[in-house]
PDB file of C-alpha atoms in Angstrom:
ATOM      1  CA  MET O  44       9.960  26.703   8.083  1.00  0.00           C
ATOM      2  CA  SER O  45      12.844  25.624   5.989  1.00  0.00           C
ATOM      3  CA  ASN O  46      12.595  24.939   2.335  1.00  0.00           C
ATOM      4  CA  ILE O  47      12.316  21.232   1.064  1.00  0.00           C
ATOM      5  CA  LEU O  48      15.497  20.573   0.075  1.00  0.00           C
ATOM      6  CA  ASN O  49      17.132  18.552  -2.838  1.00  0.00           C
ATOM      7  CA  CYS O  50      17.821  14.967  -2.123  1.00  0.00           C
ATOM      8  CA  SER O  51      15.509  14.883   0.994  1.00  0.00           C
ATOM      9  CA  LEU O  52      13.752  11.605   2.040  1.00  0.00           C
ATOM     10  CA  ASN O  53      10.061  11.830   1.888  1.00  0.00           C
ATOM     11  CA  TYR O  54       8.511   8.974   4.255  1.00  0.00           C
ATOM     12  CA  ILE O  55       5.033   8.368   4.693  1.00  0.00           C
ATOM     13  CA  ALA O  56       3.948   7.329   8.152  1.00  0.00           C
ATOM     14  CA  GLN O  57       0.696   5.119   8.914  1.00  0.00           C
ATOM     15  CA  ASP O  58      -1.491   7.971   9.773  1.00  0.00           C
ATOM     16  CA  GLY O  59      -1.253  10.071   6.911  1.00  0.00           C
ATOM     17  CA  ARG O  60       1.815  12.150   7.603  1.00  0.00           C
ATOM     18  CA  ILE O  61       4.619  12.728   5.240  1.00  0.00           C
ATOM     19  CA  ILE O  62       7.932  12.904   7.017  1.00  0.00           C
ATOM     20  CA  VAL O  63      10.571  14.826   5.088  1.00  0.00           C
ATOM     21  CA  TYR O  64      14.068  14.321   6.459  1.00  0.00           C
ATOM     22  CA  GLY O  65      17.324  15.881   5.450  1.00  0.00           C
ATOM     23  CA  GLY O  66      18.428  16.936   1.752  1.00  0.00           C
ATOM     24  CA  ILE O  67      20.927  19.351   0.317  1.00  0.00           C
ATOM     25  CA  ASP O  68      21.002  23.089  -0.546  1.00  0.00           C
ATOM     26  CA  ASP O  69      24.755  24.326  -0.512  1.00  0.00           C
ATOM     27  CA  THR O  70      25.389  21.558   2.311  1.00  0.00           C
ATOM     28  CA  ALA O  71      23.600  18.616   3.842  1.00  0.00           C
ATOM     29  CA  ALA O  72      20.828  19.425   6.281  1.00  0.00           C
ATOM     30  CA  ASP O  73      19.078  17.794   9.153  1.00  0.00           C
ATOM     31  CA  ASP O  74      15.576  19.224   8.646  1.00  0.00           C
ATOM     32  CA  LEU O  75      12.881  17.251   9.834  1.00  0.00           C
ATOM     33  CA  VAL O  76       9.418  18.688   8.508  1.00  0.00           C
ATOM     34  CA  ILE O  77       5.972  16.987   8.258  1.00  0.00           C
ATOM     35  CA  LEU O  78       3.094  17.250   5.968  1.00  0.00           C
ATOM     36  CA  ASP O  79       0.096  16.435   7.628  1.00  0.00           C
ATOM     37  CA  THR O  80      -2.324  14.933   4.917  1.00  0.00           C
ATOM     38  CA  SER O  81      -5.052  13.638   7.295  1.00  0.00           C
ATOM     39  CA  GLN O  82      -6.890  16.900   7.097  1.00  0.00           C
ATOM     40  CA  ALA O  83      -8.607  18.323   4.325  1.00  0.00           C
ATOM     41  CA  ASN O  84      -6.145  21.415   4.145  1.00  0.00           C
ATOM     42  CA  PHE O  85      -2.633  20.027   4.393  1.00  0.00           C
ATOM     43  CA  THR O  86      -0.425  21.560   6.525  1.00  0.00           C
ATOM     44  CA  TRP O  87       3.298  21.830   6.883  1.00  0.00           C
ATOM     45  CA  SER O  88       4.971  21.906  10.497  1.00  0.00           C
ATOM     46  CA  ILE O  89       8.542  21.774  11.935  1.00  0.00           C
ATOM     47  CA  ALA O  90       8.964  18.400  13.810  1.00  0.00           C
ATOM     48  CA  ASN O  91       9.598  18.576  17.540  1.00  0.00           C
ATOM     49  CA  VAL O  92      12.495  16.209  18.305  1.00  0.00           C
ATOM     50  CA  SER O  93      13.512  16.041  22.013  1.00  0.00           C
ATOM     51  CA  THR O  94      16.878  14.430  21.236  1.00  0.00           C
ATOM     52  CA  LYS O  95      20.038  15.517  19.527  1.00  0.00           C
ATOM     53  CA  SER O  96      19.892  15.066  15.620  1.00  0.00           C
ATOM     54  CA  PRO O  97      22.344  12.778  13.862  1.00  0.00           C
ATOM     55  CA  LEU O  98      24.534  13.913  11.307  1.00  0.00           C
ATOM     56  CA  SER O  99      22.953  15.915   8.700  1.00  0.00           C
ATOM     57  CA  ARG O 100      21.905  13.384   5.717  1.00  0.00           C
ATOM     58  CA  THR O 101      21.263  13.427   2.082  1.00  0.00           C
ATOM     59  CA  TYR O 102      20.971  10.766  -0.653  1.00  0.00           C
ATOM     60  CA  HIS O 103      19.961   8.494   1.729  1.00  0.00           C
ATOM     61  CA  THR O 104      16.939   5.790   2.337  1.00  0.00           C
ATOM     62  CA  ALA O 105      14.568   5.006   4.796  1.00  0.00           C
ATOM     63  CA  THR O 106      12.004   2.348   5.918  1.00  0.00           C
ATOM     64  CA  LEU O 107       9.146   2.077   8.420  1.00  0.00           C
ATOM     65  CA  VAL O 108       9.253  -0.599  10.988  1.00  0.00           C
ATOM     66  CA  GLY O 109       6.259  -0.212  13.201  1.00  0.00           C
ATOM     67  CA  HIS O 110       6.742   3.551  14.495  1.00  0.00           C
ATOM     68  CA  TYR O 111      10.393   3.345  13.632  1.00  0.00           C
ATOM     69  CA  MET O 112      11.734   5.464  10.583  1.00  0.00           C
ATOM     70  CA  ILE O 113      15.003   3.606  10.033  1.00  0.00           C
ATOM     71  CA  VAL O 114      17.412   6.071   7.891  1.00  0.00           C
ATOM     72  CA  ILE O 115      20.287   4.419   6.285  1.00  0.00           C
ATOM     73  CA  PHE O 116      23.334   5.163   3.847  1.00  0.00           C
ATOM     74  CA  GLY O 117      23.871   8.747   2.371  1.00  0.00           C
ATOM     75  CA  LYS O 118      26.132  11.225   2.949  1.00  0.00           C
ATOM     76  CA  ASN O 119      26.529  14.274   4.832  1.00  0.00           C
ATOM     77  CA  ASN O 120      28.476  16.592   2.768  1.00  0.00           C
ATOM     78  CA  GLU O 121      30.418  16.012  -0.646  1.00  0.00           C
ATOM     79  CA  PHE O 122      33.505  14.345   1.004  1.00  0.00           C
ATOM     80  CA  ILE O 123      32.299  11.615   3.231  1.00  0.00           C
ATOM     81  CA  SER O 124      34.327   8.872   4.742  1.00  0.00           C
ATOM     82  CA  PRO O 125      32.987   5.253   3.891  1.00  0.00           C
ATOM     83  CA  THR O 126      32.179   4.477   7.390  1.00  0.00           C
ATOM     84  CA  THR O 127      29.978   7.208   7.957  1.00  0.00           C
ATOM     85  CA  GLN O 128      28.136   6.040   5.015  1.00  0.00           C
ATOM     86  CA  ASN O 129      27.324   2.744   6.602  1.00  0.00           C
ATOM     87  CA  GLU O 130      25.660   4.597   9.955  1.00  0.00           C
ATOM     88  CA  VAL O 131      22.005   3.882  10.722  1.00  0.00           C
ATOM     89  CA  PHE O 132      19.831   6.253  12.382  1.00  0.00           C
ATOM     90  CA  ILE O 133      16.363   5.522  13.990  1.00  0.00           C
ATOM     91  CA  LEU O 134      13.554   7.899  14.496  1.00  0.00           C
ATOM     92  CA  ASP O 135      10.775   7.062  16.927  1.00  0.00           C
ATOM     93  CA  THR O 136       7.900   8.567  15.404  1.00  0.00           C
ATOM     94  CA  SER O 137       5.090   6.954  17.736  1.00  0.00           C
ATOM     95  CA  ASP O 138       4.424  10.375  19.610  1.00  0.00           C
ATOM     96  CA  LYS O 139       3.408  12.830  17.175  1.00  0.00           C
ATOM     97  CA  SER O 140       4.296  15.766  19.330  1.00  0.00           C
ATOM     98  CA  ASN O 141       7.830  14.759  20.192  1.00  0.00           C
ATOM     99  CA  TYR O 142      10.001  12.583  18.017  1.00  0.00           C
ATOM    100  CA  LYS O 143      13.000  10.921  19.213  1.00  0.00           C
ATOM    101  CA  TRP O 144      16.403   9.650  17.505  1.00  0.00           C
ATOM    102  CA  ILE O 145      17.117   6.618  19.186  1.00  0.00           C
ATOM    103  CA  SER O 146      20.211   4.662  19.519  1.00  0.00           C
ATOM    104  CA  LYS O 147      19.221   1.160  20.504  1.00  0.00           C
ATOM    105  CA  PHE O 148      16.372  -0.773  18.717  1.00  0.00           C
ATOM    106  CA  ASP O 149      14.847  -4.140  19.730  1.00  0.00           C
ATOM    107  CA  PRO O 150      12.933  -5.664  16.827  1.00  0.00           C
ATOM    108  CA  ASN O 151      11.184  -8.329  19.133  1.00  0.00           C
ATOM    109  CA  LEU O 152       9.464  -5.192  20.788  1.00  0.00           C
ATOM    110  CA  ILE O 153       7.598  -4.325  17.436  1.00  0.00           C
ATOM    111  CA  LEU O 154       4.305  -6.153  17.527  1.00  0.00           C
ATOM    112  CA  PRO O 155       1.916  -6.084  14.299  1.00  0.00           C
ATOM    113  CA  THR O 156      -0.748  -3.772  14.163  1.00  0.00           C
ATOM    114  CA  SER O 157      -3.153  -6.520  13.633  1.00  0.00           C
ATOM    115  CA  PRO O 158      -2.980 -10.327  14.914  1.00  0.00           C
ATOM    116  CA  THR O 159      -1.754 -12.713  12.031  1.00  0.00           C
ATOM    117  CA  THR O 160      -4.958 -14.927  12.168  1.00  0.00           C
ATOM    118  CA  PRO O 161      -6.179 -16.082   8.852  1.00  0.00           C
ATOM    119  CA  ASP O 162      -8.110 -13.667   6.959  1.00  0.00           C
ATOM    120  CA  GLN O 163     -11.558 -14.174   7.426  1.00  0.00           C
ATOM    121  CA  ASN O 164     -12.530 -11.907   4.550  1.00  0.00           C
ATOM    122  CA  LEU O 165     -10.664 -14.170   2.389  1.00  0.00           C
ATOM    123  CA  SER O 166     -12.622 -17.310   3.204  1.00  0.00           C
ATOM    124  CA  THR O 167     -15.722 -15.244   2.739  1.00  0.00           C
ATOM    125  CA  ARG O 168     -14.724 -14.023  -0.446  1.00  0.00           C
ATOM    126  CA  ASN O 169     -13.901 -17.370  -1.683  1.00  0.00           C
ATOM    127  CA  ARG O 170     -17.099 -18.640  -0.622  1.00  0.00           C
ATOM    128  CA  ASN O 171     -18.837 -16.015  -2.483  1.00  0.00           C
ATOM    129  CA  LEU O 172     -16.925 -16.463  -5.622  1.00  0.00           C
ATOM    130  CA  VAL O 173     -17.729 -20.077  -5.662  1.00  0.00           C
ATOM    131  CA  ILE O 174     -21.391 -19.593  -5.436  1.00  0.00           C
ATOM    132  CA  ILE O 175     -21.043 -16.923  -8.095  1.00  0.00           C
ATOM    133  CA  ILE O 176     -19.269 -19.556 -10.399  1.00  0.00           C
ATOM    134  CA  LEU O 177     -21.581 -22.204  -9.652  1.00  0.00           C
ATOM    135  CA  SER O 178     -24.796 -20.090 -10.233  1.00  0.00           C
ATOM    136  CA  ILE O 179     -23.371 -18.907 -13.561  1.00  0.00           C
ATOM    137  CA  VAL O 180     -22.697 -22.555 -14.660  1.00  0.00           C
ATOM    138  CA  LEU O 181     -25.819 -23.971 -13.431  1.00  0.00           C
ATOM    139  CA  ALA O 182     -27.717 -20.971 -15.365  1.00  0.00           C
ATOM    140  CA  LEU O 183     -25.775 -21.868 -18.567  1.00  0.00           C
ATOM    141  CA  ILE O 184     -26.759 -25.457 -18.278  1.00  0.00           C
ATOM    142  CA  GLY O 185     -30.421 -24.678 -17.684  1.00  0.00           C
ATOM    143  CA  ALA O 186     -30.378 -22.362 -20.711  1.00  0.00           C
ATOM    144  CA  SER O 187     -28.695 -24.921 -23.023  1.00  0.00           C
ATOM    145  CA  PHE O 188     -31.422 -27.650 -21.835  1.00  0.00           C
ATOM    146  CA  LEU O 189     -33.984 -25.106 -22.615  1.00  0.00           C
ATOM    147  CA  ILE O 190     -32.743 -24.375 -26.273  1.00  0.00           C
ATOM    148  CA  TYR O 191     -32.258 -27.870 -26.895  1.00  0.00           C
ATOM    149  CA  PHE O 192     -35.805 -28.953 -25.667  1.00  0.00           C
ATOM    150  CA  TYR O 193     -37.219 -26.003 -27.429  1.00  0.00           C
ATOM    151  CA  ARG O 194     -35.617 -26.915 -30.862  1.00  0.00           C
ATOM    152  CA  LYS O 195     -36.479 -30.484 -30.551  1.00  0.00           C
ATOM    153  CA  ARG O 196     -40.206 -29.578 -29.965  1.00  0.00           C
ATOM    154  CA  ARG O 197     -40.059 -27.328 -32.899  1.00  0.00           C
ATOM    155  CA  LEU O 198     -38.428 -30.079 -35.274  1.00  0.00           C
ATOM    156  CA  LEU O 199     -41.310 -32.323 -34.245  1.00  0.00           C
ATOM    157  CA  ARG O 200     -44.140 -30.078 -35.168  1.00  0.00           C
ATOM    158  CA  THR O 201     -42.624 -29.645 -38.498  1.00  0.00           C
ATOM    159  CA  ASP O 202     -42.224 -33.468 -39.022  1.00  0.00           C
ATOM    160  CA  MET O 203     -46.043 -33.956 -38.132  1.00  0.00           C
ATOM    161  CA  PHE O 204     -47.384 -31.740 -41.047  1.00  0.00           C
ATOM    162  CA  VAL O 205     -46.673 -33.335 -44.354  1.00  0.00           C
ATOM    163  CA  HIS O 206     -46.758 -30.982 -47.325  1.00  0.00           C
ATOM    164  CA  PHE O 207     -48.511 -32.150 -50.333  1.00  0.00           C
ATOM    165  CA  PRO O 208     -47.795 -30.173 -53.673  1.00  0.00           C
ATOM    166  CA  GLN O 209     -50.881 -28.809 -55.006  1.00  0.00           C
ATOM    167  CA  ILE O 210     -52.182 -30.442 -58.085  1.00  0.00           C
ATOM    168  CA  ASN O 211     -54.261 -28.159 -60.726  1.00  0.00           C
TER     169      ASN O 211
END
């Protein structure tokens, strides 16, 4: 397996894989290696890519859209034309055993991993928070009344006893 190169992109996939693409040693590279962090012992492997790799890339960036890693910018050697820097490369990572560089991408085909319905856990958390706050407020009010009545009762008892000075 190749060494991790300088200026490579480290990209974290949804299932705990870290995809390392590109980088530079003496020249830019198109290496694509995987660090699997889903097991107790992390393992490195060289990615199996069934399609031709795009130009080697270094000093680039990427983002995840669904199972697609979109690689943009960067350069492939020290002297690169400005048009090459603007190329966009897309890696389909949906099949762990066979990645594919694709040339067409339809963002409308990407579906969210979970439905975008209102979060029911949020309403449960809000309800629990309201119950806790109300319980605390009621406990403070109750404690205040108890203290007030205790002090009032104590003052009434001391007023009932009249202290006469002792005459000798």
